[in-house]
Amino acid sequence: MGSSVWNLIAILIMWATSAFPNSSCTPTLEASALLRSRWWPDHVTGNGSLSPCTWSGISCDAHGSVDRTFFEDMETAIKLGSMNFSLLPNLASLVLPFLDLTGRIPLQICALSRLARLDLSYNSLSGELPPCLGNLTMLETLDLEGNELRGPIPPELGTLKRLVRLFLGYNNLDSTIPSSIGNLSNLTYLDLSGNQFLSGSVPLEIGNLKSLAHLDLSFNNFSGEIPVEFGHLTALIELYLCYNSLSGTIPPSIGNLRNLTYLDLSGNQFLSGSVPSEIGNLKSLAHLDLCSNNFSGEIPVEFGHLTALIELYLYNNSLSGTIPPSIGNLSNLTYLYLRGNQFLSGLVPSEIGNLKSLAVLDLSLNNFSGEIPVEFGHLTALIELYLYNNSLSGTIPPSIGNLGNLTYLYLRGNQFLSGLVPSEIGNLKSLAVLDLSLNNFSREIPVEFGHLTALSSRSPQQFSFRHNPSVYRQLEHLDIPVFARKPIFERIGSVRNRKLKESCCTGFELEQFQQRNSRRVWLFDCVVLSRSQQQFSFRHNPSVYRQLKESR
């Protein structure tokens, strides 16, 4: 149905309502409309004998006229279309979230000329947004989030000059954002997220919304570049553009947003180019997420100015160069993810050891070289440390044993890591997963590993040393409560292109290892374990089994 038809219907409703002055809509007529809606059970209405002003979810003005309705829960199912809104002309607030309402938005609502707040969020309303909502010129909040509304956003919403909050997220809206949205000069919140069929370019007119504090356009299908005009949104606190199909570069004008605390541009695979150094101007920034894009070039040195930063996500890009030592200035940083930038290289800066608040550090799947900094031992708040699949060398610093809160330690796949495994790892009483596989460690496993009792508290956990030749010579002297004193090993052999199930090795914990692309899959070991069926992995260590077979 065209917008002109919707408007004609709305005008007829408004004419019918205005043909009778508000004074004629007495509390008696209002009570009649409320009773006929059947929204309230008889015990609440006193079988119609009680004033609506005493009913739950209703408030009245000084003249006894209903001006607000609000329900968080209803004793009976209600139908939005059963209410004659034309008999509630003084209604200023209609708030009906989470009530499982169905059907279309009634056009009578468009006649509520005093309505300042309309909240029908998180129901199951369907159909299109009525263009006549643009007639609600007193409206300050429009919240229709979490329904099943479809069709375009009506350009008529651009006439709502008093509008402060507009929430249309998580519907099935399509087409583009109308440029008239740029007329809403008082708008503070704009949330259009989660409408997967909203597409086209993000209108540059959004840059006119100088009062905007929260802008969320995430999880849609917008394309094209981020408008340079976003740099005019100097009141902006949160900007979410994640998981669209945006392209081009981040405009340097983003550095004008000095009040910004959250910036999330993740999951736009066509965003590319260098990360602008101007982001370093955002001194209030607490959350920066640029992951899963195609950014290249170096991490800006200016990121060291972001001293309020708590979360930094740069993983799954094509960043290159080294980590700037200035990253060590971020004393509030709790999460640092640089995983999967295969061109990031060079030494891991010792300055990371200054990040005393760091809980998760992920530098995996890069090309870092050199030694693990001794200064990592200062990261006493660290819970998860991922350094796997790099080109790190040298030994594990004994200072790693200072990380008493560490739960996950992954050093897998650094083929130049060598030497003794430090006994200080035995101090890590919270450690649940330890993976030192695919390295070149030598000699004995420290007896102190027997202190790692958290490895036996969850099932199944991985305790992996594979591809570390000769690490097992003194295995029989190892006293780790997780494992049986004399484990029984059974060589399964090789299979091609299929995954064996645990039932192939009844009574044993079968380690499964699968490689794709028609390569062989080797499953070497089934281990009888003494507690919680923990996994102790030795696969791809052919020389390990000589002494183990003798122990059977």
XYZ file of N, CA, C and O in Angstrom, residues 362-436:
300
model
N 46.594 -12.266 22.836
C 46.583 -13.203 21.714
C 47.417 -12.629 20.575
O 47.006 -11.701 19.880
N 48.621 -13.192 20.397
C 49.525 -12.799 19.315
C 49.726 -13.948 18.333
O 50.685 -13.958 17.568
N 48.838 -14.915 18.351
C 49.008 -16.131 17.559
C 48.807 -15.888 16.068
O 48.264 -14.868 15.640
N 49.296 -16.860 15.263
C 49.114 -16.865 13.807
C 49.670 -15.598 13.160
O 49.037 -14.965 12.321
N 50.856 -15.225 13.612
C 51.586 -14.129 12.995
C 52.969 -14.630 12.624
O 53.180 -15.837 12.471
N 53.924 -13.712 12.475
C 55.279 -14.119 12.110
C 56.301 -13.504 13.059
O 57.395 -13.123 12.643
N 55.948 -13.399 14.340
C 56.860 -12.830 15.320
C 58.064 -13.745 15.520
O 57.950 -14.977 15.471
N 59.200 -13.127 15.755
C 60.434 -13.867 15.970
C 61.083 -13.398 17.263
O 60.557 -12.537 17.961
N 62.247 -13.980 17.554
C 62.935 -13.615 18.786
C 62.342 -14.326 19.990
O 61.506 -15.223 19.863
N 62.796 -13.913 21.148
C 62.414 -14.596 22.370
C 61.130 -14.051 22.982
O 60.738 -12.911 22.720
N 60.493 -14.875 23.796
C 59.355 -14.413 24.599
C 59.916 -13.474 25.664
O 60.823 -13.857 26.415
N 59.423 -12.241 25.728
C 60.008 -11.285 26.676
C 59.910 -11.767 28.126
O 58.857 -12.248 28.567
N 61.015 -11.615 28.840
C 61.027 -11.926 30.264
C 59.973 -11.101 30.999
O 59.367 -11.554 31.977
N 59.715 -9.906 30.481
C 58.777 -8.979 31.119
C 57.345 -9.488 31.139
O 56.503 -8.945 31.858
N 57.052 -10.527 30.360
C 55.714 -11.124 30.427
C 55.413 -11.628 31.842
O 54.249 -11.787 32.213
N 56.437 -11.875 32.597
C 56.246 -12.316 33.970
C 55.617 -11.271 34.866
O 55.191 -11.582 35.993
N 55.516 -10.026 34.383
C 54.874 -8.955 35.154
C 53.358 -8.936 34.957
O 52.657 -8.200 35.658
N 52.871 -9.725 34.006
C 51.443 -9.684 33.650
C 50.637 -10.577 34.600
O 50.014 -11.557 34.207
N 50.612 -10.200 35.845
C 50.042 -11.078 36.879
C 48.523 -11.197 36.821
O 47.956 -12.055 37.493
N 47.874 -10.350 36.029
C 46.420 -10.462 35.866
C 46.051 -11.361 34.691
O 44.866 -11.628 34.454
N 47.059 -11.845 33.962
C 46.811 -12.578 32.724
C 46.119 -13.917 32.987
O 46.522 -14.684 33.865
N 45.064 -14.174 32.200
C 44.298 -15.415 32.292
C 44.528 -16.295 31.063
O 44.599 -17.517 31.168
N 44.691 -15.678 29.896
C 44.868 -16.433 28.658
C 46.046 -15.860 27.874
O 46.097 -14.648 27.639
N 46.964 -16.735 27.460
C 48.128 -16.312 26.681
C 48.253 -17.220 25.463
O 48.433 -18.434 25.579
N 48.134 -16.605 24.277
C 48.185 -17.339 23.010
C 49.340 -16.788 22.171
O 49.285 -15.642 21.699
N 50.376 -17.598 21.993
C 51.524 -17.210 21.163
C 51.775 -18.245 20.067
O 52.847 -18.276 19.474
N 50.807 -19.092 19.793
C 51.038 -20.216 18.893
C 51.179 -19.784 17.434
O 50.735 -18.714 17.019
N 51.856 -20.650 16.669
C 52.081 -20.468 15.230
C 52.731 -19.127 14.907
O 52.200 -18.308 14.152
N 53.898 -18.916 15.502
C 54.783 -17.824 15.132
C 56.142 -18.420 14.807
O 56.240 -19.614 14.499
N 57.193 -17.596 14.868
C 58.558 -18.082 14.655
C 59.419 -17.711 15.857
O 60.581 -17.331 15.714
N 58.831 -17.814 17.035
C 59.551 -17.475 18.252
C 60.678 -18.465 18.507
O 60.598 -19.629 18.116
N 61.733 -17.973 19.166
C 62.902 -18.808 19.419
C 63.332 -18.658 20.869
O 62.703 -17.955 21.659
N 64.426 -19.344 21.202
C 64.917 -19.276 22.560
C 64.127 -20.183 23.486
O 63.483 -21.141 23.056
N 64.165 -19.858 24.754
C 63.508 -20.686 25.767
C 62.290 -19.972 26.335
O 62.090 -18.775 26.115
N 61.491 -20.720 27.052
C 60.380 -20.122 27.796
C 60.976 -19.450 29.036
O 61.662 -20.110 29.820
N 60.744 -18.144 29.236
C 61.339 -17.493 30.413
C 60.743 -18.038 31.701
O 59.526 -18.211 31.807
N 61.583 -18.345 32.678
C 61.063 -18.846 33.963
C 60.068 -17.888 34.622
O 59.211 -18.328 35.392
N 60.134 -16.603 34.267
C 59.215 -15.619 34.856
C 57.761 -15.913 34.520
O 56.850 -15.352 35.141
N 57.533 -16.801 33.533
C 56.161 -17.176 33.192
C 55.480 -17.807 34.398
O 54.241 -17.799 34.523
N 56.266 -18.323 35.315
C 55.716 -18.948 36.512
C 55.105 -17.969 37.489
O 54.486 -18.392 38.485
N 55.252 -16.662 37.231
C 54.630 -15.642 38.094
C 53.154 -15.437 37.796
O 52.456 -14.763 38.552
N 52.683 -15.997 36.681
C 51.321 -15.714 36.207
C 50.326 -16.643 36.895
O 49.753 -17.548 36.286
N 50.095 -16.386 38.150
C 49.293 -17.289 38.977
C 47.849 -17.423 38.573
O 47.168 -18.370 38.977
N 47.341 -16.494 37.748
C 45.946 -16.566 37.302
C 45.786 -17.227 35.937
O 44.666 -17.358 35.436
N 46.917 -17.624 35.330
C 46.874 -18.138 33.957
C 46.084 -19.449 33.883
O 46.326 -20.382 34.641
N 45.141 -19.474 32.939
C 44.297 -20.652 32.729
C 44.611 -21.347 31.407
O 44.548 -22.567 31.312
N 44.940 -20.576 30.375
C 45.244 -21.126 29.055
C 46.621 -20.649 28.619
O 46.873 -19.437 28.578
N 47.494 -21.583 28.274
C 48.827 -21.252 27.775
C 49.078 -22.057 26.507
O 49.220 -23.282 26.540
N 49.112 -21.354 25.374
C 49.316 -21.977 24.071
C 50.605 -21.428 23.445
O 50.664 -20.258 23.051
N 51.634 -22.281 23.360
C 52.888 -21.916 22.707
C 53.160 -22.828 21.509
O 54.281 -22.885 21.000
N 52.157 -23.528 21.067
C 52.276 -24.503 19.982
C 52.842 -23.888 18.700
O 52.580 -22.724 18.374
N 53.619 -24.670 17.950
C 53.976 -24.307 16.580
C 54.972 -23.181 16.458
O 54.925 -22.434 15.479
N 55.883 -23.037 17.429
C 57.025 -22.141 17.286
C 58.263 -23.043 17.213
O 58.882 -23.351 18.226
N 58.601 -23.452 16.015
C 59.555 -24.549 15.851
C 60.947 -24.227 16.386
O 61.778 -25.118 16.575
N 61.222 -22.929 16.663
C 62.536 -22.557 17.162
C 62.568 -22.390 18.679
O 63.618 -22.084 19.248
N 61.403 -22.554 19.342
C 61.401 -22.587 20.800
C 62.074 -23.876 21.238
O 61.716 -24.964 20.771
N 63.026 -23.777 22.144
C 63.823 -24.957 22.469
C 64.269 -24.899 23.922
O 63.795 -24.090 24.713
N 65.185 -25.789 24.254
C 65.733 -25.831 25.592
C 64.816 -26.532 26.572
O 63.878 -27.237 26.204
N 65.107 -26.316 27.845
C 64.323 -26.943 28.902
C 62.964 -26.280 29.050
O 62.834 -25.059 28.897
N 61.960 -27.065 29.356
C 60.676 -26.518 29.776
C 60.841 -26.111 31.244
O 61.193 -26.944 32.080
N 60.645 -24.834 31.573
C 60.971 -24.386 32.933
C 60.065 -25.013 33.986
O 58.851 -25.120 33.818
N 60.694 -25.399 35.083
C 59.940 -26.002 36.183
C 58.951 -25.017 36.783
O 57.952 -25.419 37.399
N 59.177 -23.720 36.584
C 58.296 -22.696 37.148
C 56.877 -22.772 36.605
O 55.953 -22.218 37.211
N 56.675 -23.426 35.467
C 55.310 -23.623 34.973
C 54.474 -24.393 36.003
O 53.260 -24.238 36.083
N 55.132 -25.169 36.807
C 54.437 -25.895 37.868
C 53.799 -25.009 38.909
O 52.985 -25.474 39.725
N 54.141 -23.697 38.900
C 53.517 -22.743 39.829
C 52.134 -22.304 39.371
O 51.404 -21.662 40.139
N 51.778 -22.632 38.135
C 50.540 -22.119 37.537
C 49.360 -22.992 37.953
O 48.825 -23.770 37.178
N 48.939 -22.828 39.179
C 47.950 -23.718 39.780
C 46.563 -23.613 39.145
O 45.728 -24.489 39.326
N 46.309 -22.514 38.376
C 45.012 -22.348 37.721
C 45.006 -22.883 36.293
O 43.979 -22.839 35.617
N 46.145 -23.381 35.824
C 46.276 -23.769 34.421
C 45.364 -24.953 34.083
O 45.431 -26.007 34.705
N 44.513 -24.749 33.094
C 43.593 -25.791 32.644
C 44.008 -26.386 31.316
O 43.727 -27.546 31.032
N 44.666 -25.584 30.456
C 45.121 -26.073 29.159
C 46.565 -25.625 28.951
O 46.876 -24.443 29.083
N 47.425 -26.573 28.631
C 48.831 -26.289 28.345
C 49.193 -26.976 27.039
O 49.086 -28.196 26.913
N 49.607 -26.189 26.044
C 49.967 -26.749 24.740
C 51.350 -26.242 24.353
O 51.525 -25.077 24.003
N 52.330 -27.126 24.429
C 53.709 -26.825 24.059
C 54.130 -27.633 22.837
O 55.326 -27.793 22.578
